[in-house]
């Protein structure tokens, strides 16, 4: 278990090849002070009792926010990357300024984690859903315009992170029919914070 930035009120629990990297990208991009605790999945650290008290399902990422106290009097613990991103955007940035922006942020986070990720990583869904989703995203996205509100936020983080996986995991897929999607991917993979957190893969 490795840590960084000891003493921060936010602790992010992550591990190799988990969605924690997406959350860490958001934290770093927004300059939110945090402590990163990386669990060794090979040695089953995420199945140990101390972590199961944070996420009883033993999945990563998970987050502890000591700046917020839950109904049990303990620091807030939260899992699922989309829920974590929404919490961070609401409580630790000024990104979400209205009910509408919260709803739209939630919409894109759910889309990224429940629709886009399945279309990418489930072979049968990729064959059936991928072209249609890419066609719609090619019309919905704009490299110069955030998905919600006036600045890059949680919705952009989730959608861009999944799209940027395409050249990493599926280099054989031809994206020439989706030039806007390709432009978003190219810009994402050149961002300094993305490169620092995700690595030049």
mmCIF file with all atom_site columns, C-alpha atoms in Angstrom, residues 19-200:
data_model
loop_
_atom_site.group_PDB
_atom_site.id
_atom_site.type_symbol
_atom_site.label_atom_id
_atom_site.label_alt_id
_atom_site.label_comp_id
_atom_site.label_asym_id
_atom_site.label_entity_id
_atom_site.label_seq_id
_atom_site.pdbx_PDB_ins_code
_atom_site.Cartn_x
_atom_site.Cartn_y
_atom_site.Cartn_z
_atom_site.occupancy
_atom_site.B_iso_or_equiv
_atom_site.pdbx_formal_charge
_atom_site.auth_seq_id
_atom_site.auth_comp_id
_atom_site.auth_asym_id
_atom_site.auth_atom_id
_atom_site.pdbx_PDB_model_num
ATOM 1   C CA . UNK A 1 19  ? -11.153 3.394  -12.795 1.00 0.00 ? 19  UNK A CA 1
ATOM 2   C CA . UNK A 1 20  ? -9.320  5.103  -9.950  1.00 0.00 ? 20  UNK A CA 1
ATOM 3   C CA . UNK A 1 21  ? -7.049  6.638  -12.600 1.00 0.00 ? 21  UNK A CA 1
ATOM 4   C CA . UNK A 1 22  ? -10.058 8.513  -13.970 1.00 0.00 ? 22  UNK A CA 1
ATOM 5   C CA . UNK A 1 23  ? -10.849 9.959  -10.530 1.00 0.00 ? 23  UNK A CA 1
ATOM 6   C CA . UNK A 1 24  ? -7.208  10.811 -9.928  1.00 0.00 ? 24  UNK A CA 1
ATOM 7   C CA . UNK A 1 25  ? -7.091  12.639 -13.262 1.00 0.00 ? 25  UNK A CA 1
ATOM 8   C CA . UNK A 1 26  ? -10.032 14.781 -12.131 1.00 0.00 ? 26  UNK A CA 1
ATOM 9   C CA . UNK A 1 27  ? -8.462  15.450 -8.720  1.00 0.00 ? 27  UNK A CA 1
ATOM 10  C CA . UNK A 1 28  ? -5.173  16.474 -10.302 1.00 0.00 ? 28  UNK A CA 1
ATOM 11  C CA . UNK A 1 29  ? -6.782  18.566 -13.042 1.00 0.00 ? 29  UNK A CA 1
ATOM 12  C CA . UNK A 1 30  ? -8.853  20.465 -10.488 1.00 0.00 ? 30  UNK A CA 1
ATOM 13  C CA . UNK A 1 31  ? -6.013  20.836 -7.995  1.00 0.00 ? 31  UNK A CA 1
ATOM 14  C CA . UNK A 1 32  ? -7.932  19.073 -5.214  1.00 0.00 ? 32  UNK A CA 1
ATOM 15  C CA . UNK A 1 33  ? -5.572  18.047 -2.433  1.00 0.00 ? 33  UNK A CA 1
ATOM 16  C CA . UNK A 1 34  ? -5.768  14.331 -1.779  1.00 0.00 ? 34  UNK A CA 1
ATOM 17  C CA . UNK A 1 35  ? -3.910  11.269 -0.611  1.00 0.00 ? 35  UNK A CA 1
ATOM 18  C CA . UNK A 1 36  ? -3.558  8.395  -3.056  1.00 0.00 ? 36  UNK A CA 1
ATOM 19  C CA . UNK A 1 37  ? -3.522  4.920  -1.548  1.00 0.00 ? 37  UNK A CA 1
ATOM 20  C CA . UNK A 1 38  ? -2.735  2.227  -4.085  1.00 0.00 ? 38  UNK A CA 1
ATOM 21  C CA . UNK A 1 39  ? -3.776  -1.292 -3.212  1.00 0.00 ? 39  UNK A CA 1
ATOM 22  C CA . UNK A 1 40  ? -2.008  -4.330 -4.605  1.00 0.00 ? 40  UNK A CA 1
ATOM 23  C CA . UNK A 1 41  ? -4.720  -6.356 -6.299  1.00 0.00 ? 41  UNK A CA 1
ATOM 24  C CA . UNK A 1 42  ? -2.378  -9.302 -6.826  1.00 0.00 ? 42  UNK A CA 1
ATOM 25  C CA . UNK A 1 43  ? -1.975  -9.734 -3.085  1.00 0.00 ? 43  UNK A CA 1
ATOM 26  C CA . UNK A 1 44  ? -5.713  -9.182 -2.539  1.00 0.00 ? 44  UNK A CA 1
ATOM 27  C CA . UNK A 1 45  ? -5.347  -6.019 -0.448  1.00 0.00 ? 45  UNK A CA 1
ATOM 28  C CA . UNK A 1 46  ? -8.756  -4.925 -1.723  1.00 0.00 ? 46  UNK A CA 1
ATOM 29  C CA . UNK A 1 47  ? -10.276 -8.005 -0.066  1.00 0.00 ? 47  UNK A CA 1
ATOM 30  C CA . UNK A 1 48  ? -8.870  -7.275 3.383   1.00 0.00 ? 48  UNK A CA 1
ATOM 31  C CA . UNK A 1 49  ? -11.136 -6.275 6.260   1.00 0.00 ? 49  UNK A CA 1
ATOM 32  C CA . UNK A 1 50  ? -9.811  -2.710 6.564   1.00 0.00 ? 50  UNK A CA 1
ATOM 33  C CA . UNK A 1 51  ? -10.696 -1.916 2.948   1.00 0.00 ? 51  UNK A CA 1
ATOM 34  C CA . UNK A 1 52  ? -13.988 -3.833 3.038   1.00 0.00 ? 52  UNK A CA 1
ATOM 35  C CA . UNK A 1 53  ? -15.101 -1.391 5.732   1.00 0.00 ? 53  UNK A CA 1
ATOM 36  C CA . UNK A 1 54  ? -14.751 1.320  3.074   1.00 0.00 ? 54  UNK A CA 1
ATOM 37  C CA . UNK A 1 55  ? -16.227 -0.641 0.185   1.00 0.00 ? 55  UNK A CA 1
ATOM 38  C CA . UNK A 1 56  ? -17.896 -3.897 1.226   1.00 0.00 ? 56  UNK A CA 1
ATOM 39  C CA . UNK A 1 57  ? -17.814 -5.053 -2.414  1.00 0.00 ? 57  UNK A CA 1
ATOM 40  C CA . UNK A 1 58  ? -14.019 -4.894 -2.459  1.00 0.00 ? 58  UNK A CA 1
ATOM 41  C CA . UNK A 1 59  ? -13.920 -2.855 -5.664  1.00 0.00 ? 59  UNK A CA 1
ATOM 42  C CA . UNK A 1 60  ? -11.801 0.114  -6.670  1.00 0.00 ? 60  UNK A CA 1
ATOM 43  C CA . UNK A 1 61  ? -11.923 3.054  -6.681  1.00 0.00 ? 61  UNK A CA 1
ATOM 44  C CA . UNK A 1 62  ? -13.242 4.150  -3.318  1.00 0.00 ? 62  UNK A CA 1
ATOM 45  C CA . UNK A 1 63  ? -12.937 7.479  -1.589  1.00 0.00 ? 63  UNK A CA 1
ATOM 46  C CA . UNK A 1 64  ? -12.961 8.722  1.996   1.00 0.00 ? 64  UNK A CA 1
ATOM 47  C CA . UNK A 1 65  ? -13.781 12.398 2.461   1.00 0.00 ? 65  UNK A CA 1
ATOM 48  C CA . UNK A 1 66  ? -13.037 13.512 6.001   1.00 0.00 ? 66  UNK A CA 1
ATOM 49  C CA . UNK A 1 67  ? -14.401 16.996 5.296   1.00 0.00 ? 67  UNK A CA 1
ATOM 50  C CA . UNK A 1 68  ? -17.925 15.549 5.212   1.00 0.00 ? 68  UNK A CA 1
ATOM 51  C CA . UNK A 1 69  ? -19.485 13.572 8.055   1.00 0.00 ? 69  UNK A CA 1
ATOM 52  C CA . UNK A 1 70  ? -22.126 10.967 7.302   1.00 0.00 ? 70  UNK A CA 1
ATOM 53  C CA . UNK A 1 71  ? -25.255 10.188 9.295   1.00 0.00 ? 71  UNK A CA 1
ATOM 54  C CA . UNK A 1 72  ? -23.233 7.667  11.315  1.00 0.00 ? 72  UNK A CA 1
ATOM 55  C CA . UNK A 1 73  ? -20.882 10.397 12.488  1.00 0.00 ? 73  UNK A CA 1
ATOM 56  C CA . UNK A 1 74  ? -18.017 9.009  10.422  1.00 0.00 ? 74  UNK A CA 1
ATOM 57  C CA . UNK A 1 75  ? -16.233 10.526 7.411   1.00 0.00 ? 75  UNK A CA 1
ATOM 58  C CA . UNK A 1 76  ? -18.086 9.996  4.155   1.00 0.00 ? 76  UNK A CA 1
ATOM 59  C CA . UNK A 1 77  ? -17.043 6.859  2.270   1.00 0.00 ? 77  UNK A CA 1
ATOM 60  C CA . UNK A 1 78  ? -18.143 6.425  -1.318  1.00 0.00 ? 78  UNK A CA 1
ATOM 61  C CA . UNK A 1 79  ? -17.470 3.980  -4.143  1.00 0.00 ? 79  UNK A CA 1
ATOM 62  C CA . UNK A 1 80  ? -18.198 3.821  -7.899  1.00 0.00 ? 80  UNK A CA 1
ATOM 63  C CA . UNK A 1 81  ? -16.169 6.202  -10.046 1.00 0.00 ? 81  UNK A CA 1
ATOM 64  C CA . UNK A 1 82  ? -19.198 8.101  -11.371 1.00 0.00 ? 82  UNK A CA 1
ATOM 65  C CA . UNK A 1 83  ? -20.561 8.749  -7.890  1.00 0.00 ? 83  UNK A CA 1
ATOM 66  C CA . UNK A 1 84  ? -17.113 9.821  -6.708  1.00 0.00 ? 84  UNK A CA 1
ATOM 67  C CA . UNK A 1 85  ? -16.688 12.243 -9.618  1.00 0.00 ? 85  UNK A CA 1
ATOM 68  C CA . UNK A 1 86  ? -20.126 13.766 -9.024  1.00 0.00 ? 86  UNK A CA 1
ATOM 69  C CA . UNK A 1 87  ? -19.372 14.181 -5.318  1.00 0.00 ? 87  UNK A CA 1
ATOM 70  C CA . UNK A 1 88  ? -16.021 15.832 -5.993  1.00 0.00 ? 88  UNK A CA 1
ATOM 71  C CA . UNK A 1 89  ? -17.508 18.154 -8.607  1.00 0.00 ? 89  UNK A CA 1
ATOM 72  C CA . UNK A 1 90  ? -20.304 19.227 -6.253  1.00 0.00 ? 90  UNK A CA 1
ATOM 73  C CA . UNK A 1 91  ? -18.367 19.525 -3.024  1.00 0.00 ? 91  UNK A CA 1
ATOM 74  C CA . UNK A 1 92  ? -14.830 20.444 -4.049  1.00 0.00 ? 92  UNK A CA 1
ATOM 75  C CA . UNK A 1 93  ? -15.201 22.573 -7.196  1.00 0.00 ? 93  UNK A CA 1
ATOM 76  C CA . UNK A 1 94  ? -17.428 25.391 -8.387  1.00 0.00 ? 94  UNK A CA 1
ATOM 77  C CA . UNK A 1 95  ? -18.274 23.521 -11.587 1.00 0.00 ? 95  UNK A CA 1
ATOM 78  C CA . UNK A 1 96  ? -21.899 22.676 -10.824 1.00 0.00 ? 96  UNK A CA 1
ATOM 79  C CA . UNK A 1 97  ? -23.935 25.846 -10.394 1.00 0.00 ? 97  UNK A CA 1
ATOM 80  C CA . UNK A 1 98  ? -27.512 24.700 -11.017 1.00 0.00 ? 98  UNK A CA 1
ATOM 81  C CA . UNK A 1 99  ? -29.903 21.777 -10.764 1.00 0.00 ? 99  UNK A CA 1
ATOM 82  C CA . UNK A 1 100 ? -29.719 21.449 -14.541 1.00 0.00 ? 100 UNK A CA 1
ATOM 83  C CA . UNK A 1 101 ? -25.923 21.207 -14.534 1.00 0.00 ? 101 UNK A CA 1
ATOM 84  C CA . UNK A 1 102 ? -26.055 18.558 -11.816 1.00 0.00 ? 102 UNK A CA 1
ATOM 85  C CA . UNK A 1 103 ? -28.600 16.542 -13.794 1.00 0.00 ? 103 UNK A CA 1
ATOM 86  C CA . UNK A 1 104 ? -26.596 16.792 -17.019 1.00 0.00 ? 104 UNK A CA 1
ATOM 87  C CA . UNK A 1 105 ? -23.346 15.882 -15.245 1.00 0.00 ? 105 UNK A CA 1
ATOM 88  C CA . UNK A 1 106 ? -25.061 12.839 -13.747 1.00 0.00 ? 106 UNK A CA 1
ATOM 89  C CA . UNK A 1 107 ? -26.438 11.936 -17.179 1.00 0.00 ? 107 UNK A CA 1
ATOM 90  C CA . UNK A 1 108 ? -23.007 11.916 -18.827 1.00 0.00 ? 108 UNK A CA 1
ATOM 91  C CA . UNK A 1 109 ? -21.381 10.061 -15.936 1.00 0.00 ? 109 UNK A CA 1
ATOM 92  C CA . UNK A 1 110 ? -24.015 7.329  -16.157 1.00 0.00 ? 110 UNK A CA 1
ATOM 93  C CA . UNK A 1 111 ? -23.652 7.225  -19.929 1.00 0.00 ? 111 UNK A CA 1
ATOM 94  C CA . UNK A 1 112 ? -19.869 6.843  -19.667 1.00 0.00 ? 112 UNK A CA 1
ATOM 95  C CA . UNK A 1 113 ? -19.932 4.083  -17.055 1.00 0.00 ? 113 UNK A CA 1
ATOM 96  C CA . UNK A 1 114 ? -23.065 2.186  -18.075 1.00 0.00 ? 114 UNK A CA 1
ATOM 97  C CA . UNK A 1 115 ? -23.320 2.636  -21.844 1.00 0.00 ? 115 UNK A CA 1
ATOM 98  C CA . UNK A 1 116 ? -20.019 3.734  -23.345 1.00 0.00 ? 116 UNK A CA 1
ATOM 99  C CA . UNK A 1 117 ? -17.857 1.382  -21.272 1.00 0.00 ? 117 UNK A CA 1
ATOM 100 C CA . UNK A 1 118 ? -20.015 -1.620 -22.193 1.00 0.00 ? 118 UNK A CA 1
ATOM 101 C CA . UNK A 1 119 ? -19.969 -0.681 -25.880 1.00 0.00 ? 119 UNK A CA 1
ATOM 102 C CA . UNK A 1 120 ? -16.170 -0.574 -25.700 1.00 0.00 ? 120 UNK A CA 1
ATOM 103 C CA . UNK A 1 121 ? -15.294 -3.551 -23.553 1.00 0.00 ? 121 UNK A CA 1
ATOM 104 C CA . UNK A 1 122 ? -18.045 -6.115 -24.148 1.00 0.00 ? 122 UNK A CA 1
ATOM 105 C CA . UNK A 1 123 ? -17.319 -7.714 -27.554 1.00 0.00 ? 123 UNK A CA 1
ATOM 106 C CA . UNK A 1 124 ? -20.944 -8.402 -28.514 1.00 0.00 ? 124 UNK A CA 1
ATOM 107 C CA . UNK A 1 125 ? -21.960 -4.863 -27.571 1.00 0.00 ? 125 UNK A CA 1
ATOM 108 C CA . UNK A 1 126 ? -18.956 -3.399 -29.355 1.00 0.00 ? 126 UNK A CA 1
ATOM 109 C CA . UNK A 1 127 ? -20.001 -5.037 -32.593 1.00 0.00 ? 127 UNK A CA 1
ATOM 110 C CA . UNK A 1 128 ? -23.631 -3.932 -32.207 1.00 0.00 ? 128 UNK A CA 1
ATOM 111 C CA . UNK A 1 129 ? -23.492 -0.590 -30.408 1.00 0.00 ? 129 UNK A CA 1
ATOM 112 C CA . UNK A 1 130 ? -20.088 0.938  -31.102 1.00 0.00 ? 130 UNK A CA 1
ATOM 113 C CA . UNK A 1 131 ? -20.745 2.454  -34.575 1.00 0.00 ? 131 UNK A CA 1
ATOM 114 C CA . UNK A 1 132 ? -24.032 4.005  -33.488 1.00 0.00 ? 132 UNK A CA 1
ATOM 115 C CA . UNK A 1 133 ? -22.574 5.505  -30.311 1.00 0.00 ? 133 UNK A CA 1
ATOM 116 C CA . UNK A 1 134 ? -19.551 6.874  -32.155 1.00 0.00 ? 134 UNK A CA 1
ATOM 117 C CA . UNK A 1 135 ? -21.789 8.428  -34.785 1.00 0.00 ? 135 UNK A CA 1
ATOM 118 C CA . UNK A 1 136 ? -23.878 10.204 -32.151 1.00 0.00 ? 136 UNK A CA 1
ATOM 119 C CA . UNK A 1 137 ? -20.825 11.281 -30.134 1.00 0.00 ? 137 UNK A CA 1
ATOM 120 C CA . UNK A 1 138 ? -19.249 12.615 -33.297 1.00 0.00 ? 138 UNK A CA 1
ATOM 121 C CA . UNK A 1 139 ? -22.198 15.018 -33.500 1.00 0.00 ? 139 UNK A CA 1
ATOM 122 C CA . UNK A 1 140 ? -22.485 15.705 -29.760 1.00 0.00 ? 140 UNK A CA 1
ATOM 123 C CA . UNK A 1 141 ? -18.861 16.383 -28.884 1.00 0.00 ? 141 UNK A CA 1
ATOM 124 C CA . UNK A 1 142 ? -16.802 19.496 -29.551 1.00 0.00 ? 142 UNK A CA 1
ATOM 125 C CA . UNK A 1 143 ? -13.086 19.551 -28.646 1.00 0.00 ? 143 UNK A CA 1
ATOM 126 C CA . UNK A 1 144 ? -13.450 23.230 -27.686 1.00 0.00 ? 144 UNK A CA 1
ATOM 127 C CA . UNK A 1 145 ? -16.682 22.999 -25.687 1.00 0.00 ? 145 UNK A CA 1
ATOM 128 C CA . UNK A 1 146 ? -17.272 21.198 -22.352 1.00 0.00 ? 146 UNK A CA 1
ATOM 129 C CA . UNK A 1 147 ? -20.190 18.805 -22.135 1.00 0.00 ? 147 UNK A CA 1
ATOM 130 C CA . UNK A 1 148 ? -21.713 20.661 -19.171 1.00 0.00 ? 148 UNK A CA 1
ATOM 131 C CA . UNK A 1 149 ? -21.237 24.270 -18.148 1.00 0.00 ? 149 UNK A CA 1
ATOM 132 C CA . UNK A 1 150 ? -18.423 26.628 -19.126 1.00 0.00 ? 150 UNK A CA 1
ATOM 133 C CA . UNK A 1 151 ? -15.407 24.597 -17.989 1.00 0.00 ? 151 UNK A CA 1
ATOM 134 C CA . UNK A 1 152 ? -13.968 21.090 -18.275 1.00 0.00 ? 152 UNK A CA 1
ATOM 135 C CA . UNK A 1 153 ? -15.605 18.958 -15.605 1.00 0.00 ? 153 UNK A CA 1
ATOM 136 C CA . UNK A 1 154 ? -16.568 15.536 -14.326 1.00 0.00 ? 154 UNK A CA 1
ATOM 137 C CA . UNK A 1 155 ? -18.659 14.685 -17.401 1.00 0.00 ? 155 UNK A CA 1
ATOM 138 C CA . UNK A 1 156 ? -15.762 15.455 -19.734 1.00 0.00 ? 156 UNK A CA 1
ATOM 139 C CA . UNK A 1 157 ? -13.362 13.488 -17.537 1.00 0.00 ? 157 UNK A CA 1
ATOM 140 C CA . UNK A 1 158 ? -15.437 10.305 -17.694 1.00 0.00 ? 158 UNK A CA 1
ATOM 141 C CA . UNK A 1 159 ? -16.317 10.413 -21.391 1.00 0.00 ? 159 UNK A CA 1
ATOM 142 C CA . UNK A 1 160 ? -12.832 11.448 -22.508 1.00 0.00 ? 160 UNK A CA 1
ATOM 143 C CA . UNK A 1 161 ? -11.144 8.840  -20.340 1.00 0.00 ? 161 UNK A CA 1
ATOM 144 C CA . UNK A 1 162 ? -13.118 6.038  -21.985 1.00 0.00 ? 162 UNK A CA 1
ATOM 145 C CA . UNK A 1 163 ? -12.617 7.397  -25.486 1.00 0.00 ? 163 UNK A CA 1
ATOM 146 C CA . UNK A 1 164 ? -8.890  7.726  -24.867 1.00 0.00 ? 164 UNK A CA 1
ATOM 147 C CA . UNK A 1 165 ? -8.795  3.995  -24.105 1.00 0.00 ? 165 UNK A CA 1
ATOM 148 C CA . UNK A 1 166 ? -9.632  3.278  -27.753 1.00 0.00 ? 166 UNK A CA 1
ATOM 149 C CA . UNK A 1 167 ? -6.134  3.676  -29.250 1.00 0.00 ? 167 UNK A CA 1
ATOM 150 C CA . UNK A 1 168 ? -4.662  1.886  -26.222 1.00 0.00 ? 168 UNK A CA 1
ATOM 151 C CA . UNK A 1 169 ? -6.824  -1.231 -26.160 1.00 0.00 ? 169 UNK A CA 1
ATOM 152 C CA . UNK A 1 170 ? -8.226  -1.260 -29.701 1.00 0.00 ? 170 UNK A CA 1
ATOM 153 C CA . UNK A 1 171 ? -5.600  0.245  -32.021 1.00 0.00 ? 171 UNK A CA 1
ATOM 154 C CA . UNK A 1 172 ? -7.081  -1.712 -34.915 1.00 0.00 ? 172 UNK A CA 1
ATOM 155 C CA . UNK A 1 173 ? -10.335 0.288  -34.852 1.00 0.00 ? 173 UNK A CA 1
ATOM 156 C CA . UNK A 1 174 ? -10.490 2.852  -37.636 1.00 0.00 ? 174 UNK A CA 1
ATOM 157 C CA . UNK A 1 175 ? -11.903 6.137  -36.312 1.00 0.00 ? 175 UNK A CA 1
ATOM 158 C CA . UNK A 1 176 ? -11.562 8.082  -39.556 1.00 0.00 ? 176 UNK A CA 1
ATOM 159 C CA . UNK A 1 177 ? -15.348 8.150  -39.929 1.00 0.00 ? 177 UNK A CA 1
ATOM 160 C CA . UNK A 1 178 ? -15.574 10.018 -36.621 1.00 0.00 ? 178 UNK A CA 1
ATOM 161 C CA . UNK A 1 179 ? -13.195 12.992 -36.949 1.00 0.00 ? 179 UNK A CA 1
ATOM 162 C CA . UNK A 1 180 ? -14.605 14.901 -33.969 1.00 0.00 ? 180 UNK A CA 1
ATOM 163 C CA . UNK A 1 181 ? -14.230 11.869 -31.698 1.00 0.00 ? 181 UNK A CA 1
ATOM 164 C CA . UNK A 1 182 ? -10.680 11.447 -32.994 1.00 0.00 ? 182 UNK A CA 1
ATOM 165 C CA . UNK A 1 183 ? -9.934  15.118 -32.290 1.00 0.00 ? 183 UNK A CA 1
ATOM 166 C CA . UNK A 1 184 ? -11.230 14.772 -28.724 1.00 0.00 ? 184 UNK A CA 1
ATOM 167 C CA . UNK A 1 185 ? -9.072  11.684 -28.184 1.00 0.00 ? 185 UNK A CA 1
ATOM 168 C CA . UNK A 1 186 ? -5.983  13.381 -29.611 1.00 0.00 ? 186 UNK A CA 1
ATOM 169 C CA . UNK A 1 187 ? -6.454  16.462 -27.432 1.00 0.00 ? 187 UNK A CA 1
ATOM 170 C CA . UNK A 1 188 ? -7.102  14.360 -24.330 1.00 0.00 ? 188 UNK A CA 1
ATOM 171 C CA . UNK A 1 189 ? -3.956  12.295 -24.822 1.00 0.00 ? 189 UNK A CA 1
ATOM 172 C CA . UNK A 1 190 ? -1.844  15.447 -25.084 1.00 0.00 ? 190 UNK A CA 1
ATOM 173 C CA . UNK A 1 191 ? -3.060  17.077 -21.883 1.00 0.00 ? 191 UNK A CA 1
ATOM 174 C CA . UNK A 1 192 ? -0.193  17.327 -19.357 1.00 0.00 ? 192 UNK A CA 1
ATOM 175 C CA . UNK A 1 193 ? -2.306  16.191 -16.395 1.00 0.00 ? 193 UNK A CA 1
ATOM 176 C CA . UNK A 1 194 ? -3.711  13.242 -18.328 1.00 0.00 ? 194 UNK A CA 1
ATOM 177 C CA . UNK A 1 195 ? -0.202  12.196 -19.348 1.00 0.00 ? 195 UNK A CA 1
ATOM 178 C CA . UNK A 1 196 ? 1.070   12.504 -15.778 1.00 0.00 ? 196 UNK A CA 1
ATOM 179 C CA . UNK A 1 197 ? -1.752  10.416 -14.306 1.00 0.00 ? 197 UNK A CA 1
ATOM 180 C CA . UNK A 1 198 ? -2.493  7.939  -17.076 1.00 0.00 ? 198 UNK A CA 1
ATOM 181 C CA . UNK A 1 199 ? 0.997   7.644  -18.510 1.00 0.00 ? 199 UNK A CA 1
ATOM 182 C CA . UNK A 1 200 ? 2.044   7.784  -22.134 1.00 0.00 ? 200 UNK A CA 1
#
